[in-house]
Structures are given as C-alpha cells and as structure tokens.
mmCIF file of C-alpha atoms in Angstrom:
data_model
loop_
_atom_site.group_PDB
_atom_site.id
_atom_site.type_symbol
_atom_site.label_atom_id
_atom_site.label_comp_id
_atom_site.label_asym_id
_atom_site.label_seq_id
_atom_site.Cartn_x
_atom_site.Cartn_y
_atom_site.Cartn_z
ATOM 1 C CA SER N 1 17.039 -12.967 -9.197
ATOM 2 C CA LEU N 2 15.773 -14.476 -12.109
ATOM 3 C CA LEU N 3 14.779 -11.266 -13.629
ATOM 4 C CA GLU N 4 18.044 -9.767 -12.945
ATOM 5 C CA SER N 5 19.879 -12.776 -14.492
ATOM 6 C CA GLY N 6 18.080 -12.381 -17.492
ATOM 7 C CA GLY N 7 18.792 -8.899 -17.817
ATOM 8 C CA VAL N 8 22.360 -9.461 -17.473
ATOM 9 C CA LEU N 9 22.212 -12.046 -20.409
ATOM 10 C CA LEU N 10 20.267 -9.788 -22.720
ATOM 11 C CA GLY N 11 22.603 -6.803 -21.612
ATOM 12 C CA ILE N 12 19.463 -4.866 -20.447
ATOM 13 C CA SER N 13 19.819 -2.781 -17.265
ATOM 14 C CA ASN N 14 17.584 -3.371 -13.815
ATOM 15 C CA ALA N 15 16.197 -0.252 -14.495
ATOM 16 C CA ILE N 16 14.911 -1.307 -17.936
ATOM 17 C CA MET N 17 13.928 -4.701 -16.551
ATOM 18 C CA GLY N 18 11.916 -3.361 -13.425
ATOM 19 C CA LEU N 19 10.463 -0.591 -15.939
ATOM 20 C CA THR N 20 9.368 -2.936 -18.211
ATOM 21 C CA VAL N 21 9.124 -6.876 -17.622
ATOM 22 C CA LEU N 22 8.602 -6.173 -13.472
ATOM 23 C CA ALA N 23 6.001 -3.773 -13.988
ATOM 24 C CA TRP N 24 4.253 -5.646 -16.960
ATOM 25 C CA GLY N 25 4.075 -8.529 -15.363
ATOM 26 C CA ASN N 26 2.812 -6.673 -11.988
ATOM 27 C CA SER N 27 0.001 -5.313 -13.712
ATOM 28 C CA ILE N 28 -1.118 -7.568 -16.537
ATOM 29 C CA GLY N 29 -3.061 -9.641 -14.065
ATOM 30 C CA ASP N 30 -4.989 -6.413 -12.863
ATOM 31 C CA MET N 31 -5.581 -4.761 -15.824
ATOM 32 C CA ILE N 32 -7.368 -7.877 -17.398
ATOM 33 C CA SER N 33 -9.507 -8.217 -13.974
ATOM 34 C CA ASN N 34 -10.442 -4.570 -14.723
ATOM 35 C CA VAL N 35 -11.538 -4.824 -17.896
ATOM 36 C CA ILE N 36 -13.913 -8.283 -17.106
ATOM 37 C CA VAL N 37 -14.808 -6.442 -14.092
ATOM 38 C CA ALA N 38 -15.946 -3.622 -16.413
ATOM 39 C CA ARG N 39 -17.278 -5.388 -18.809
ATOM 40 C CA LYS N 40 -19.717 -7.678 -16.598
ATOM 41 C CA GLY N 41 -21.329 -3.996 -15.798
ATOM 42 C CA HIS N 42 -19.409 -3.190 -12.362
ATOM 43 C CA PRO N 43 -17.200 0.391 -13.714
ATOM 44 C CA GLN N 44 -17.102 1.950 -10.515
ATOM 45 C CA MET N 45 -15.483 -1.513 -9.010
ATOM 46 C CA ALA N 46 -12.878 -1.591 -12.228
ATOM 47 C CA VAL N 47 -12.063 2.084 -11.687
ATOM 48 C CA GLY N 48 -11.354 1.976 -7.953
ATOM 49 C CA ALA N 49 -9.337 -0.924 -8.633
ATOM 50 C CA CYS N 50 -7.550 1.077 -11.108
ATOM 51 C CA TYR N 51 -6.179 3.397 -8.296
ATOM 52 C CA ALA N 52 -6.719 1.182 -5.014
ATOM 53 C CA SER N 53 -4.479 -1.831 -6.037
ATOM 54 C CA PRO N 54 -1.184 0.519 -7.584
ATOM 55 C CA LEU N 55 -1.697 2.688 -3.902
ATOM 56 C CA GLN N 56 -1.853 -0.791 -1.883
ATOM 57 C CA ASN N 57 1.347 -2.122 -4.138
ATOM 58 C CA MET N 58 2.994 1.315 -3.475
ATOM 59 C CA LEU N 59 2.439 1.851 0.230
ATOM 60 C CA LEU N 60 2.596 -1.960 1.247
ATOM 61 C CA GLY N 61 5.712 -2.522 -0.967
ATOM 62 C CA LEU N 62 7.574 0.753 0.318
ATOM 63 C CA GLY N 63 6.138 -0.014 3.662
ATOM 64 C CA ILE N 64 7.386 -3.626 4.078
ATOM 65 C CA SER N 65 10.328 -3.313 2.188
ATOM 66 C CA VAL N 66 11.818 -0.131 3.962
ATOM 67 C CA THR N 67 10.651 -1.656 7.864
ATOM 68 C CA TYR N 68 12.619 -4.562 6.626
ATOM 69 C CA VAL N 69 15.635 -2.997 5.631
ATOM 70 C CA VAL N 70 15.470 -0.635 9.030
ATOM 71 C CA ILE N 71 15.183 -3.717 11.047
ATOM 72 C CA LYS N 72 17.648 -5.672 9.412
ATOM 73 C CA TYR N 73 20.560 -3.042 9.324
ATOM 74 C CA LYS N 74 19.475 -1.882 12.982
ATOM 75 C CA GLU N 75 19.299 1.895 11.878
ATOM 76 C CA LYS N 76 16.732 4.011 12.339
ATOM 77 C CA GLU N 77 16.852 5.276 9.098
ATOM 78 C CA TYR N 78 18.062 4.113 5.662
ATOM 79 C CA SER N 79 18.923 6.362 2.791
ATOM 80 C CA LEU N 80 18.662 5.310 -0.898
ATOM 81 C CA LYS N 81 20.034 8.979 -1.834
ATOM 82 C CA ASN N 82 23.167 7.671 -3.601
ATOM 83 C CA GLU N 83 21.115 4.764 -5.348
ATOM 84 C CA LEU N 84 18.583 6.676 -6.846
ATOM 85 C CA THR N 85 18.512 7.213 -10.855
ATOM 86 C CA ASN N 86 16.714 9.678 -13.129
ATOM 87 C CA ASN N 87 14.191 6.664 -13.825
ATOM 88 C CA ILE N 88 13.120 6.869 -10.449
ATOM 89 C CA PHE N 89 12.796 10.560 -10.295
ATOM 90 C CA PHE N 90 10.793 10.195 -13.846
ATOM 91 C CA GLY N 91 8.364 7.322 -11.970
ATOM 92 C CA PHE N 92 7.566 9.666 -8.996
ATOM 93 C CA THR N 93 6.960 12.754 -11.240
ATOM 94 C CA PHE N 94 4.561 10.577 -13.831
ATOM 95 C CA LEU N 95 3.006 9.285 -10.923
ATOM 96 C CA LEU N 96 1.851 12.545 -9.245
ATOM 97 C CA GLY N 97 1.497 14.543 -12.474
ATOM 98 C CA THR N 98 -1.071 11.659 -13.389
ATOM 99 C CA LEU N 99 -2.627 11.588 -10.282
ATOM 100 C CA ILE N 100 -2.944 15.415 -9.955
ATOM 101 C CA LEU N 101 -4.349 15.250 -13.716
ATOM 102 C CA THR N 102 -6.970 12.997 -12.751
ATOM 103 C CA THR N 103 -7.808 14.766 -9.988
ATOM 104 C CA ILE N 104 -8.953 17.771 -11.681
ATOM 105 C CA ILE N 105 -9.824 16.308 -14.785
ATOM 106 C CA VAL N 106 -12.232 13.824 -13.422
ATOM 107 C CA PRO N 107 -14.053 15.918 -11.516
ATOM 108 C CA LEU N 108 -14.457 18.760 -13.874
ATOM 109 C CA ARG N 109 -15.821 16.208 -16.594
ATOM 110 C CA ASN N 110 -18.696 15.368 -13.775
ATOM 111 C CA PHE N 111 -16.712 11.974 -13.317
ATOM 112 C CA ILE N 112 -17.699 10.809 -16.912
ATOM 113 C CA PHE N 113 -14.414 8.746 -18.417
ATOM 114 C CA THR N 114 -14.388 9.728 -22.085
ATOM 115 C CA LYS N 115 -12.117 7.784 -24.490
ATOM 116 C CA LYS N 116 -10.374 11.208 -25.169
ATOM 117 C CA PHE N 117 -8.951 10.701 -21.382
ATOM 118 C CA GLY N 118 -7.904 7.193 -21.779
ATOM 119 C CA VAL N 119 -6.102 8.238 -24.922
ATOM 120 C CA LEU N 120 -4.280 10.991 -23.074
ATOM 121 C CA LEU N 121 -3.336 8.533 -20.164
ATOM 122 C CA LEU N 122 -2.056 6.044 -22.750
ATOM 123 C CA LEU N 123 -0.007 8.847 -24.115
ATOM 124 C CA VAL N 124 1.576 9.831 -20.417
ATOM 125 C CA TYR N 125 2.320 6.236 -20.142
ATOM 126 C CA ALA N 126 4.199 6.327 -23.654
ATOM 127 C CA SER N 127 5.755 9.516 -22.754
ATOM 128 C CA PHE N 128 7.075 8.265 -19.261
ATOM 129 C CA THR N 129 8.349 4.605 -20.996
ATOM 130 C CA THR N 130 9.940 6.870 -23.690
ATOM 131 C CA VAL N 131 11.819 9.614 -21.375
ATOM 132 C CA SER N 132 13.189 6.785 -19.048
ATOM 133 C CA VAL N 133 14.419 4.664 -21.849
ATOM 134 C CA LEU N 134 16.447 7.317 -23.440
ATOM 135 C CA ALA N 135 17.490 8.500 -20.011
ATOM 136 C CA GLU N 136 18.608 5.069 -19.511
ATOM 137 C CA PHE N 137 20.782 5.103 -22.895
ATOM 138 C CA LYS N 138 21.786 8.227 -21.761
ATOM 139 C CA ILE N 139 20.441 9.743 -24.892
ATOM 140 C CA ILE N 140 18.934 12.628 -22.616
ATOM 141 C CA LEU N 141 20.857 13.579 -19.371
ATOM 142 C CA ARG N 142 23.801 12.065 -20.131
ATOM 143 C CA ASP N 143 25.786 13.660 -16.874
ATOM 144 C CA THR N 144 22.843 14.468 -14.773
ATOM 145 C CA VAL N 145 21.472 12.708 -11.909
ATOM 146 C CA ILE N 146 18.114 14.869 -11.238
ATOM 147 C CA TRP N 147 18.182 13.965 -7.517
ATOM 148 C CA HIS N 148 21.846 15.938 -7.418
ATOM 149 C CA LEU N 149 20.201 18.891 -8.207
ATOM 150 C CA TRP N 150 18.566 19.355 -4.747
ATOM 151 C CA ASP N 151 21.791 18.574 -2.795
ATOM 152 C CA LEU N 152 22.455 21.588 -0.847
#
C-alpha cells in the first residue's frame, strides 16, 4: 500500500504509520464534522457521533475483515496471536480505559462535559501516543511482548 511504502521510504514502522498517519487520516474528517455540528447548535449529535463513529469503524472494520480472512483461508477461525504487538495491547487498554472513565465520569457530572474533562481526554490521548511510540522504538518494554505474558 501507499502508506506502507511511505513508511519504508522514511524508515517508519507500520505500527507508527498506523498510529499516526492512518489514524489521523481516518479521524480528522469526523473531528471537523463534529466540531461544525456542535457549533451549529447540535452538541448532542456531535457527542453521539464521537462514540458512534469509532464504534461503527471497529465493529464493521473488524467484522468484515475477520469474516473475509476466515472465508479466504477456509478456516473456522483466524489467529493473529503471533502478530500482536504491544501497541495493539496499548490501543485496547487505552480504548477500554477511556470508555470506562467516560461511562463513570459523565453520568456522575449529570452529563455535563467540562473543559477539565476535555483536557483529561487530550492527556489520555497524549499518554497513549507517547507510550506507543516509546514501546515501538524499544525505549520501554524492550524484550517483552505483553500478550505473551498470558500464555499458559
């Protein structure tokens, strides 16, 4: 793919390309649309889209991809266990943590979104990106693949 070729030319791994260029490319349009919708007086629609869009992307993206691979290889299941990186683990962990955090904080605040909460979400994203980049460049977790810690 073009993205992978660009990463090879620049000496950047697929993980970092996915974490940055691909993720931003997939999200920037939604972010701009959500801001415009909120500014036009429909904040409920913008907040709903903030959660619905990634959920749809994850469910349909994974659902279609997994179904395609299983059909293509004529298997009942397809394992990515040997291909999972720490960055995928961090993605799952930060996504789950953010959803749990939002599910707790927002109702406790009577569904009032504050500047503090917005800054908190930005800090979580910055933390996720930092941890993922540090792990990708082996600055942290040099010889450890977190997924293998669960091997029995």
